[in-house]
Every structure is written in structure tokens, then in C-alpha cells.
């Protein structure tokens, strides 16, 4: 097993930054890794950066305190210098009482920090005791998508003080790409990007497949005329997408007019017309259509929904479970507010009430119960609750809640006029409610919270990223110098493993808008009460 070094840990930080890892995940993973690896040893770091909106972010973590992530929209930027483990005399060098850090350029701030750290490390030989942090490397560096460059102060040794040494993760920025244009029109039977022997290129040619994108010598995407592509019903262009790993088609998008309708067709199938998976993934997938139909010869549709699933409008036809006695509608903690049907055929008849409203005793096995009418409601009709049969003649006054109603109007085609009707009254409320945070989960069998392992895709060692003049980062094999597809060099790396978590860690409060029924209390008389 290779010996762990701080250099390789910072290299991993760079690799995560290169592929656009979120700043908070980057900082949290770095902090968690250091705490796990350096158990019992002191450390400190200040990681600074920017979000996609250009707002400053910074994360500060030490071995003696939890990670703090600050910054973002509306936050005052921080201008300071942090020094961990210093003695008071050296710390005074870094205070911003007389030094205006906010007026420094990034280069000036880097140079000043370098000077301060150099003086600080040199002064350590004149102190009786050394700060705990001085036993390890100290890094001062800038992190960019194409490299890390800066200085590293070696572990302090009073017998042979060593200066800071230049340190970097190779900066392999490409040379500027030069190009020129020609005015007017250009005519040719073939246009192709890249060099003559390139395996990654795009070409525009004549024929039925005029545009092709090639990756690793294999076609990744093509633009066809759909009629020549061989699609019955094709009425225009077709974009064909292929899997270059197995050199096989995975589907196409085309203009279409045929048995399925008239419009745009998205079809996931391979070279042998075998249907493949069609995956729609996003924060929200919205379908706006007059009608949505699912044509499945097996007669079954499996649907997994995380969050809310809503159907607006009307639904026609039958809803059946996959097998007899399978599945629920709602559960004990999340119930539908109202279920309407003309006929309900039931097996066991269940009530949520567990005690008699007259005597207050719990229902038990073998009890004979009857229904007590608590009100005849304008919207719900006759509303009932269960009670003991033996209590039906007992005089009592029972207070119950019933929904309030409000009047609405609709056009009734049977009478040809507008008529009033009553509906339950609702109010929208914002409520603070606990929720399991992202990255955590509850084991329903054990009742334990768990923090999920953080696994991120990182580029394998032996490959470097080079930024082009247009800002695109391309990846190359260090030993051969050949460009490689990013997906082919990515590997899942566990930043920190799964572990048990406390409720305080796993649960946070969020504000949600909920639709609540408006209720009112009424008193009903049973038996001879009130006579």
C-alpha cells in the first residue's frame, strides 16, 4: 500500500475541481479526509473560490473545530490572511489592523503571504517551543482547472532550516490555437476538423449522412435525412446517436409522420432495432400536452416517484395493481384528504378512530360497534364515527371537528344554467418542517440515520488536462501524449465512506407551503342528552 502524502491529497483536490465538483462538496470531502487520515495530528486549511455566479466562497477547517463554509450571494467578501498553529508574536504579522488586504491584487496577496510565512518559519528557531502544526508541510498555492502552482514549506527542522521550494501539479496549458477565416462562400465535397490522422473529429460531407461526429475513430453522432436512414414515416432530418464503447446505435430523434402520429419521434433502439432504455433525468421533467398515452403490449406500467406525483385534469379507464392485494393508496402518516366513488366494494372496513367518543374507552377485539352521525355535511354528505353499541343510548354531549365549506359556481348543462355548489374550504400555510438532509438516509429496519458515502468521478492518475484558447479542457495520456475521451479515464473515487450519523447531523428544518382544510367545532347530543 502506498504511503499517504499531503501532496497526493491536494492532487486529488485538484482533480475534483477540474471536473467541476461543487465547492461545498469539495471542501467537505477534503476536511473529512484529513480528519480520518490525520487522526490525532493537528492540521488547518483555508480553501477559497467562487461559485458559478462569481460570488466568493471560503471554507475553513482545523483539527480542533468543525468545517465552516461561508460566502455566496449577498455575503461581504473576506479579505484576510489565516495562520494556523502560530505563536502570538507571528500572529501579529497577519492581523488586518494596519494592513489593507482588500486593496491587494491576487499576485500582491500571494507575494505578501509568501513573505509572511517565510519570516514566520525563519523566526521559529528563536522560540522555546514550536506550534504543533509546524511538524508538517505548509502549502501556499493557487488551484486552477489546469494545474496547481505555488510553494511548499518542508517540515521544520531547527538543525537545518530549509527554505520554501517551488511546488506544482503540472501546469500543461496548451499553446494558443491560431485560426483564420476566408470571406465569401466556400465549396467543397468534404470539410473535416483536426489533423489528417486525427481519430476525434467532426466532418461535413455530401450524401444522406452529411454530418458526422467521430470519437476514437468511431462514429458518435450523425445527421441523416430520415427517409434514407430507413425509417418508415420519416419526414425530414434524423439525429442518430451511438455508443462508441460498443460501436452500436442507441437511438435517434427525427421528424415523423406515420402510425404513431405527426410530429417529433424519439426512439431508443440499437442496430438490430432492439429497444433500449430511454432515460429522462433532471431536476424537473415537465410534459405539456393535451393527452399523454402509454402504449405497452404487456399491459403494465411501472412508475417510481420520489417526491410528489400529481395528475391534473381527468382520467379515464381502470387503475389496477400489478397483482391482487398489492400496493397501498396513501399510508398512516400521509393520507388523501377526500376519496369519492359511486360504489366502494370493501373487504375489511377500517376506521382511524381507536376509542369510543361516548365512554372514552379503547375499542378491543370482539366489541360490537355502530356508527354515530356527527353531521350532515354540505359537501361530504353524512359523516360518521364509530362508537360502542352499548353506548348508543347513553346521554352525552360530544364535540367534534367538521370541515368548513365555501360556495362556488358552475354551469350545469342538464339545466342549462349556472348553479351554486359547496366545496371544502382550504387555506395555504407556510410551515417549518423537519426533513432528512441530502446525503443522509434513514434505515427503516434499524431506525438509524446514515451518512451516505461520497463517491465522485475523478480522472485516473497518468492523465493531464490542458485548457485550449477557447476555454475547453481536453485530457491527454501523460506517457503517450494522445488525447483521450474524458469518460474513458474517469473512475469512481470514495472521498469518505458511509457512516452512522446523529439526528442532529441528518435532519434539517425547511419551510414548505401546505394546503390545509379549515375546520370548525360542533357539539352533538347522543342518547337523551339535551332533553
C-alpha positions as semicolon CSV with decimal commas, in nm:
position;residue;x (nm);y (nm);z (nm)
1;X;0,000;0,000;0,000
2;X;0,142;0,342;-0,095
3;X;0,228;0,577;0,189
4;X;-0,014;0,867;0,221
5;X;0,125;1,212;0,145
6;X;-0,027;1,558;0,164
7;X;0,085;1,615;-0,196
8;X;-0,137;1,336;-0,328
9;X;-0,431;1,461;-0,119
10;X;-0,403;1,809;-0,272
11;X;-0,366;1,646;-0,614
12;X;-0,698;1,469;-0,553
13;X;-0,850;1,806;-0,456
14;X;-0,732;1,943;-0,791
15;X;-0,877;1,650;-0,984
16;X;-1,216;1,704;-0,822
17;X;-1,202;2,077;-0,902
18;X;-1,113;2,002;-1,264
19;X;-1,438;1,813;-1,328
20;X;-1,648;2,090;-1,174
21;X;-1,724;1,942;-0,830
22;X;-1,943;2,171;-0,617
23;X;-1,732;2,389;-0,384
24;X;-1,911;2,274;-0,068
25;X;-1,868;1,906;-0,160
26;X;-1,505;1,978;-0,242
27;X;-1,440;2,141;0,097
28;X;-1,640;1,886;0,297
29;X;-1,465;1,593;0,131
30;X;-1,119;1,749;0,186
31;X;-1,195;1,821;0,552
32;X;-1,342;1,474;0,619
33;X;-1,046;1,302;0,452
34;X;-0,792;1,498;0,658
35;X;-0,974;1,420;0,984
36;X;-0,988;1,048;0,903
37;X;-0,627;1,017;0,787
38;X;-0,459;1,253;1,034
39;X;-0,623;1,116;1,348
40;X;-0,453;1,272;1,650
41;X;-0,248;1,517;1,443
42;X;-0,316;1,886;1,400
43;X;-0,399;2,049;1,068
44;X;-0,565;2,360;0,934
45;X;-0,664;2,492;0,593
46;X;-0,841;2,782;0,428
47;X;-0,991;2,698;0,087
48;X;-1,118;2,990;-0,121
49;X;-1,301;3,001;-0,451
50;X;-1,604;3,128;-0,640
51;X;-1,946;2,993;-0,726
52;X;-2,089;2,995;-1,079
53;X;-2,231;3,342;-1,016
54;X;-1,888;3,486;-0,934
55;X;-1,959;3,514;-0,559
56;X;-1,672;3,448;-0,322
57;X;-1,681;3,127;-0,115
58;X;-1,442;3,015;0,153
59;X;-1,414;2,710;0,377
60;X;-1,208;2,696;0,693
61;X;-1,132;2,375;0,880
62;X;-0,895;2,270;1,156
63;X;-0,837;1,954;1,355
64;X;-0,996;2,120;1,661
65;X;-1,311;2,270;1,508
66;X;-1,588;2,174;1,263
67;X;-1,578;2,283;0,900
68;X;-1,729;2,624;0,824
69;X;-1,836;2,720;0,472
70;X;-1,919;3,086;0,416
71;X;-1,985;3,326;0,133
72;X;-2,222;3,319;-0,159
73;X;-2,478;3,571;-0,286
74;X;-2,524;3,874;-0,059
75;X;-2,220;3,795;0,158
76;X;-1,947;4,051;0,220
77;X;-1,621;3,919;0,066
78;X;-1,346;3,824;0,310
79;X;-1,003;3,988;0,285
80;X;-0,757;3,848;0,537
81;X;-0,472;3,607;0,595
82;X;-0,512;3,297;0,811
83;X;-0,228;3,130;1,002
84;X;-0,288;2,806;1,194
85;X;-0,078;2,699;1,492
86;X;0,124;3,020;1,515
87;X;0,259;3,176;1,833
88;X;0,128;3,520;1,927
89;X;0,433;3,712;1,801
90;X;0,397;3,568;1,450
91;X;0,019;3,600;1,451
92;X;0,057;3,977;1,484
93;X;0,211;3,982;1,138
94;X;-0,116;3,862;0,989
95;X;-0,371;4,084;1,165
96;X;-0,551;4,331;0,941
97;X;-0,543;4,622;1,187
98;X;-0,295;4,814;0,974
99;X;-0,279;4,606;0,654
100;X;-0,550;4,662;0,394
101;X;-0,577;4,322;0,230
102;X;-0,881;4,427;0,027
103;X;-0,664;4,666;-0,178
104;X;-0,419;4,394;-0,286
105;X;-0,425;4,220;-0,620
106;X;-0,419;3,840;-0,613
107;X;-0,048;3,844;-0,704
108;X;0,030;4,101;-0,431
109;X;-0,164;3,898;-0,175
110;X;0,023;3,582;-0,277
111;X;0,361;3,758;-0,250
112;X;0,277;3,912;0,088
113;X;0,161;3,577;0,225
114;X;0,479;3,414;0,096
115;X;0,689;3,679;0,271
116;X;0,494;3,648;0,598
117;X;0,520;3,270;0,601
118;X;0,891;3,280;0,520
119;X;0,960;3,525;0,803
120;X;0,739;3,323;1,037
121;X;0,912;2,994;0,964
122;X;1,256;3,158;0,996
123;X;1,163;3,305;1,336
124;X;1,058;2,965;1,473
125;X;1,419;2,877;1,558
126;X;1,421;3,154;1,823
127;X;1,121;3,029;2,019
128;X;1,133;2,786;2,313
129;X;0,853;2,569;2,180
130;X;0,715;2,502;1,836
131;X;0,347;2,511;1,740
132;X;0,207;2,164;1,673
133;X;0,130;2,247;1,309
134;X;0,495;2,321;1,235
135;X;0,563;1,947;1,225
136;X;0,416;1,911;0,878
137;X;0,421;2,066;0,532
138;X;0,275;2,412;0,476
139;X;0,136;2,485;0,129
140;X;0,069;2,815;-0,043
141;X;-0,070;2,761;-0,391
142;X;-0,332;2,863;-0,644
143;X;-0,567;2,597;-0,783
144;X;-0,687;2,630;-1,143
145;X;-0,862;2,377;-1,370
146;X;-0,535;2,305;-1,549
147;X;-0,288;2,289;-1,260
148;X;-0,174;2,387;-0,911
149;X;0,129;2,612;-0,869
150;X;0,290;2,762;-0,560
151;X;0,534;2,682;-0,282
152;X;0,572;2,421;-0,012
153;X;0,746;2,478;0,322
154;X;0,901;2,149;0,436
155;X;0,861;2,017;0,794
156;X;1,058;2,248;1,022
157;X;1,395;2,119;1,146
158;X;1,589;2,363;1,372
159;X;1,918;2,189;1,290
160;X;1,891;2,257;0,917
161;X;1,626;2,518;0,828
162;X;1,511;2,482;0,468
163;X;1,351;2,750;0,252
164;X;1,024;2,712;0,068
165;X;1,056;2,518;-0,256
166;X;0,854;2,575;-0,575
167;X;0,583;2,311;-0,593
168;X;0,321;2,230;-0,854
169;X;0,091;1,974;-1,000
170;X;0,200;2,005;-1,365
171;X;0,059;2,303;-1,548
172;X;0,011;2,178;-1,902
173;X;-0,182;2,462;-2,059
174;X;-0,184;2,434;-2,434
175;X;-0,030;2,685;-2,669
176;X;-0,272;2,933;-2,828
177;X;-0,465;2,793;-3,122
178;X;-0,439;3,015;-3,429
179;X;-0,703;3,021;-3,699
180;X;-0,813;3,245;-3,986
181;X;-1,125;3,290;-4,187
182;X;-1,200;3,336;-4,558
183;X;-1,470;3,574;-4,671
184;X;-1,742;3,478;-4,916
185;X;-1,857;3,124;-4,990
186;X;-1,659;2,800;-4,957
187;X;-1,749;2,500;-5,172
188;X;-1,614;2,152;-5,107
189;X;-1,723;1,788;-5,106
190;X;-1,580;1,740;-4,754
191;X;-1,493;1,957;-4,453
192;X;-1,315;1,793;-4,161
193;X;-1,176;1,923;-3,831
194;X;-0,846;1,817;-3,674
195;X;-0,532;1,679;-3,834
196;X;-0,525;1,430;-4,118
197;X;-0,460;1,134;-3,885
198;X;-0,690;1,250;-3,601
199;X;-0,930;0,994;-3,453
200;X;-1,152;1,259;-3,294
201;X;-1,309;1,496;-3,547
202;X;-1,627;1,637;-3,698
203;X;-1,694;1,627;-4,070
204;X;-1,946;1,778;-4,311
205;X;-1,985;1,590;-4,638
206;X;-2,226;1,512;-4,919
207;X;-2,482;1,234;-4,925
208;X;-2,753;1,103;-4,693
209;X;-2,538;1,137;-4,381
210;X;-2,389;1,485;-4,428
211;X;-2,269;1,550;-4,068
212;X;-2,073;1,303;-3,851
213;X;-1,905;1,336;-3,511
214;X;-1,627;1,080;-3,465
215;X;-1,470;0,988;-3,131
216;X;-1,176;0,748;-3,109
217;X;-1,223;0,653;-3,471
218;X;-1,586;0,552;-3,413
219;X;-1,899;0,745;-3,509
220;X;-2,066;0,900;-3,202
221;X;-2,340;1,101;-3,374
222;X;-2,475;1,153;-3,727
223;X;-2,721;1,381;-3,900
224;X;-2,922;1,193;-4,165
225;X;-3,211;1,256;-4,396
226;X;-3,466;1,032;-4,226
227;X;-3,609;0,878;-4,544
228;X;-3,268;0,744;-4,646
229;X;-3,196;0,642;-4,287
230;X;-3,457;0,369;-4,345
231;X;-3,732;0,491;-4,111
232;X;-4,089;0,429;-4,226
233;X;-4,275;0,752;-4,165
234;X;-3,959;0,962;-4,151
235;X;-4,035;1,303;-4,299
236;X;-3,716;1,509;-4,251
237;X;-3,384;1,509;-4,073
238;X;-3,275;1,250;-3,817
239;X;-3,012;1,282;-3,544
240;X;-2,860;0,939;-3,478
241;X;-2,674;0,878;-3,151
242;X;-2,433;0,588;-3,098
243;X;-2,244;0,425;-2,812
244;X;-1,877;0,438;-2,919
245;X;-1,774;0,191;-2,646
246;X;-1,963;-0,095;-2,811
247;X;-1,989;0,071;-3,155
248;X;-2,367;0,038;-3,166
249;X;-2,657;0,275;-3,219
250;X;-2,861;0,376;-2,912
251;X;-3,139;0,576;-3,075
252;X;-3,244;0,872;-3,288
253;X;-3,456;1,186;-3,296
254;X;-3,643;1,259;-3,618
255;X;-3,928;1,446;-3,781
256;X;-4,208;1,192;-3,825
257;X;-4,546;1,135;-3,988
258;X;-4,691;0,786;-3,961
259;X;-4,877;0,535;-3,745
260;X;-4,759;0,693;-3,417
261;X;-4,870;1,045;-3,510
262;X;-4,740;1,359;-3,676
263;X;-4,451;1,543;-3,512
264;X;-4,118;1,459;-3,349
265;X;-4,017;1,099;-3,273
266;X;-3,758;0,999;-3,010
267;X;-3,673;0,631;-3,040
268;X;-3,422;0,435;-2,828
269;X;-3,309;0,128;-3,023
270;X;-2,984;-0,036;-3,140
271;X;-2,859;-0,151;-3,481
272;X;-3,077;-0,462;-3,458
273;X;-3,390;-0,250;-3,383
274;X;-3,388;-0,390;-3,028
275;X;-3,546;-0,133;-2,797
276;X;-3,313;0,025;-2,539
277;X;-3,373;0,235;-2,226
278;X;-3,492;0,594;-2,275
279;X;-3,383;0,798;-1,973
280;X;-3,506;1,148;-1,890
281;X;-3,312;1,293;-1,597
282;X;-3,338;1,638;-1,449
283;X;-3,444;1,849;-1,155
284;X;-3,791;1,871;-1,309
285;X;-3,927;1,690;-1,615
286;X;-4,242;1,857;-1,742
287;X;-4,475;1,723;-2,010
288;X;-4,724;1,972;-2,151
289;X;-4,974;1,801;-2,378
290;X;-5,346;1,770;-2,439
291;X;-5,315;1,394;-2,397
292;X;-5,045;1,161;-2,265
293;X;-5,089;0,794;-2,357
294;X;-4,871;0,492;-2,282
295;X;-4,888;0,208;-2,532
296;X;-4,745;-0,108;-2,372
297;X;-4,818;-0,454;-2,514
298;X;-4,758;-0,608;-2,169
299;X;-5,041;-0,403;-2,023
300;X;-4,832;-0,281;-1,726
301;X;-4,666;0,049;-1,646
302;X;-4,414;0,062;-1,360
303;X;-4,364;0,406;-1,213
304;X;-4,124;0,501;-0,934
305;X;-4,173;0,852;-0,797
306;X;-3,954;1,027;-0,542
307;X;-4,139;1,333;-0,411
308;X;-4,482;1,445;-0,531
309;X;-4,675;1,297;-0,823
310;X;-4,974;1,498;-0,940
311;X;-5,229;1,442;-1,215
312;X;-5,432;1,745;-1,322
313;X;-5,750;1,719;-1,525
314;X;-5,946;1,397;-1,575
315;X;-5,851;1,032;-1,605
316;X;-6,044;0,766;-1,791
317;X;-6,019;0,390;-1,763
318;X;-5,919;0,148;-1,486
319;X;-5,640;0,164;-1,229
320;X;-5,529;-0,183;-1,124
321;X;-5,240;-0,310;-0,909
322;X;-4,981;-0,539;-1,066
323;X;-5,110;-0,834;-0,857
324;X;-5,412;-0,896;-0,634
325;X;-5,371;-0,743;-0,289
326;X;-5,058;-0,547;-0,384
327;X;-4,988;-0,181;-0,303
328;X;-5,145;0,099;-0,098
329;X;-5,302;0,436;-0,170
330;X;-5,154;0,662;0,099
331;X;-5,020;0,543;0,436
332;X;-5,075;0,602;0,808
333;X;-4,888;0,934;0,807
334;X;-4,983;1,061;0,458
335;X;-5,349;1,024;0,371
336;X;-5,558;1,164;0,087
337;X;-5,799;1,432;0,205
338;X;-6,104;1,304;0,019
339;X;-6,177;0,994;-0,193
340;X;-6,504;0,994;-0,393
341;X;-6,664;0,699;-0,567
342;X;-7,016;0,588;-0,658
343;X;-6,963;0,233;-0,536
344;X;-6,696;0,111;-0,292
345;X;-6,663;-0,265;-0,253
346;X;-6,456;-0,341;0,055
347;X;-6,311;-0,638;0,238
348;X;-6,232;-0,527;0,594
349;X;-6,383;-0,190;0,688
350;X;-6,126;0,009;0,886
351;X;-6,155;0,331;1,088
352;X;-5,874;0,557;1,206
353;X;-6,057;0,618;1,539
354;X;-5,942;0,379;1,811
355;X;-6,170;0,475;2,104
356;X;-6,541;0,533;2,171
357;X;-6,639;0,905;2,170
358;X;-6,904;0,840;2,442
359;X;-6,724;0,641;2,713
360;X;-6,369;0,716;2,600
361;X;-6,260;0,350;2,626
362;X;-6,039;0,192;2,361
363;X;-6,204;-0,047;2,118
364;X;-6,092;-0,406;2,168
365;X;-6,126;-0,732;1,986
366;X;-6,486;-0,860;1,988
367;X;-6,651;-0,522;2,055
368;X;-6,973;-0,455;1,866
369;X;-6,966;-0,107;1,718
370;X;-7,221;0,115;1,546
371;X;-7,188;0,441;1,359
372;X;-7,269;0,779;1,510
373;X;-7,376;1,052;1,267
374;X;-7,181;1,360;1,367
375;X;-7,320;1,589;1,094
376;X;-7,485;1,601;0,753
377;X;-7,224;1,799;0,565
378;X;-7,295;2,023;0,262
379;X;-7,003;1,877;0,068
380;X;-6,929;1,534;0,220
381;X;-7,284;1,421;0,296
382;X;-7,347;1,208;0,606
383;X;-7,030;1,199;0,820
384;X;-6,998;0,924;1,081
385;X;-6,761;0,796;1,351
386;X;-6,761;0,452;1,524
387;X;-6,888;0,406;1,882
388;X;-6,972;0,115;2,115
389;X;-7,312;-0,041;2,053
390;X;-7,362;-0,047;2,432
391;X;-7,313;0,334;2,444
392;X;-7,568;0,427;2,179
393;X;-7,840;0,512;2,432
394;X;-7,607;0,683;2,679
395;X;-7,681;1,056;2,711
396;X;-7,371;1,255;2,619
397;X;-7,256;1,575;2,452
398;X;-6,967;1,516;2,212
399;X;-6,756;1,789;2,048
400;X;-6,623;1,703;1,703
401;X;-6,450;1,883;1,417
402;X;-6,608;1,915;1,073
403;X;-6,473;2,086;0,758
404;X;-6,593;2,434;0,671
405;X;-6,730;2,493;0,321
406;X;-6,745;2,779;0,076
407;X;-6,974;2,843;-0,219
408;X;-6,858;2,803;-0,579
409;X;-7,048;2,825;-0,908
410;X;-7,058;2,603;-1,216
411;X;-7,252;2,566;-1,535
412;X;-7,487;2,268;-1,530
413;X;-7,563;2,152;-1,887
414;X;-7,862;1,947;-1,766
415;X;-8,049;2,259;-1,653
416;X;-7,875;2,493;-1,893
417;X;-7,790;2,744;-1,624
418;X;-7,536;2,840;-1,356
419;X;-7,579;2,672;-1,017
420;X;-7,409;2,715;-0,678
421;X;-7,237;2,425;-0,505
422;X;-7,034;2,378;-0,188
423;X;-6,672;2,269;-0,156
424;X;-6,444;2,225;0,142
425;X;-6,256;2,539;0,236
426;X;-5,876;2,530;0,234
427;X;-5,601;2,771;0,334
428;X;-5,237;2,772;0,222
429;X;-4,988;2,794;0,507
430;X;-4,612;2,812;0,523
431;X;-4,484;2,573;0,787
432;X;-4,142;2,481;0,914
433;X;-4,098;2,106;0,899
434;X;-3,808;1,867;0,962
435;X;-3,662;1,681;0,665
436;X;-3,374;1,439;0,617
437;X;-3,091;1,632;0,453
438;X;-2,949;1,545;0,114
439;X;-2,665;1,297;0,154
440;X;-2,826;1,125;0,454
441;X;-3,081;0,844;0,480
442;X;-3,282;0,662;0,746
443;X;-3,259;0,283;0,774
444;X;-3,624;0,187;0,828
445;X;-3,527;-0,153;0,972
446;X;-3,291;-0,023;1,243
447;X;-3,410;0,336;1,292
448;X;-3,052;0,461;1,246
449;X;-2,951;0,761;1,037
450;X;-2,663;0,707;0,794
451;X;-2,447;0,948;0,603
452;X;-2,407;0,814;0,252
453;X;-2,060;0,756;0,113
454;X;-1,945;1,036;-0,114
455;X;-1,823;0,889;-0,441
456;X;-1,718;1,126;-0,717
457;X;-1,582;1,051;-1,065
458;X;-1,216;1,154;-1,091
459;X;-0,961;1,128;-1,367
460;X;-0,717;0,840;-1,324
461;X;-0,352;0,910;-1,249
462;X;-0,132;0,940;-1,555
463;X;-0,362;1,179;-1,739
464;X;-0,346;1,559;-1,753
465;X;-0,589;1,830;-1,852
466;X;-0,497;2,104;-2,097
467;X;-0,703;2,418;-2,148
468;X;-0,744;2,540;-2,503
469;X;-0,764;2,905;-2,605
470;X;-1,142;2,878;-2,617
471;X;-1,154;2,761;-2,255
472;X;-1,227;2,392;-2,325
473;X;-1,027;2,144;-2,113
474;X;-0,903;1,839;-2,303
475;X;-0,734;1,537;-2,146
476;X;-0,418;1,359;-2,257
477;X;-0,222;1,046;-2,165
478;X;0,097;1,169;-1,997
479;X;0,311;0,888;-2,134
480;X;0,187;0,890;-2,496
481;X;0,065;1,249;-2,528
482;X;-0,250;1,130;-2,707
483;X;-0,586;1,290;-2,638
484;X;-0,831;1,062;-2,459
485;X;-1,208;1,088;-2,404
486;X;-1,289;1,216;-2,056
487;X;-1,532;0,931;-1,985
488;X;-1,266;0,669;-2,058
489;X;-1,031;0,796;-1,786
490;X;-1,288;0,860;-1,514
491;X;-1,310;0,628;-1,217
492;X;-1,530;0,640;-0,906
493;X;-1,331;0,750;-0,601
494;X;-1,471;0,730;-0,250
495;X;-1,398;1,063;-0,081
496;X;-1,535;0,942;0,251
497;X;-1,713;0,616;0,343
498;X;-2,067;0,558;0,464
499;X;-2,104;0,603;0,840
500;X;-2,370;0,628;1,110
501;X;-2,498;0,979;1,177
502;X;-2,683;1,152;1,458
503;X;-3,028;1,301;1,418
504;X;-2,876;1,646;1,465
505;X;-2,650;1,587;1,164
506;X;-2,909;1,421;0,943
507;X;-3,223;1,631;0,998
508;X;-3,272;1,993;0,899
509;X;-3,567;2,231;0,900
510;X;-3,721;2,360;0,578
511;X;-4,013;2,589;0,500
512;X;-4,290;2,426;0,297
513;X;-4,626;2,553;0,171
514;X;-4,910;2,319;0,264
515;X;-5,279;2,322;0,180
516;X;-5,478;2,267;0,499
517;X;-5,859;2,226;0,539
518;X;-6,034;2,484;0,754
519;X;-6,216;2,307;1,041
520;X;-6,486;2,415;1,288
521;X;-6,608;2,252;1,611
522;X;-6,968;2,143;1,666
523;X;-7,138;1,973;1,960
524;X;-7,371;1,676;1,906
525;X;-7,612;1,518;2,152
526;X;-7,639;1,142;2,188
527;X;-7,897;0,931;2,372
528;X;-8,125;1,159;2,572
529;X;-7,873;1,444;2,616
530;X;-8,031;1,787;2,597
531;X;-8,385;1,663;2,660
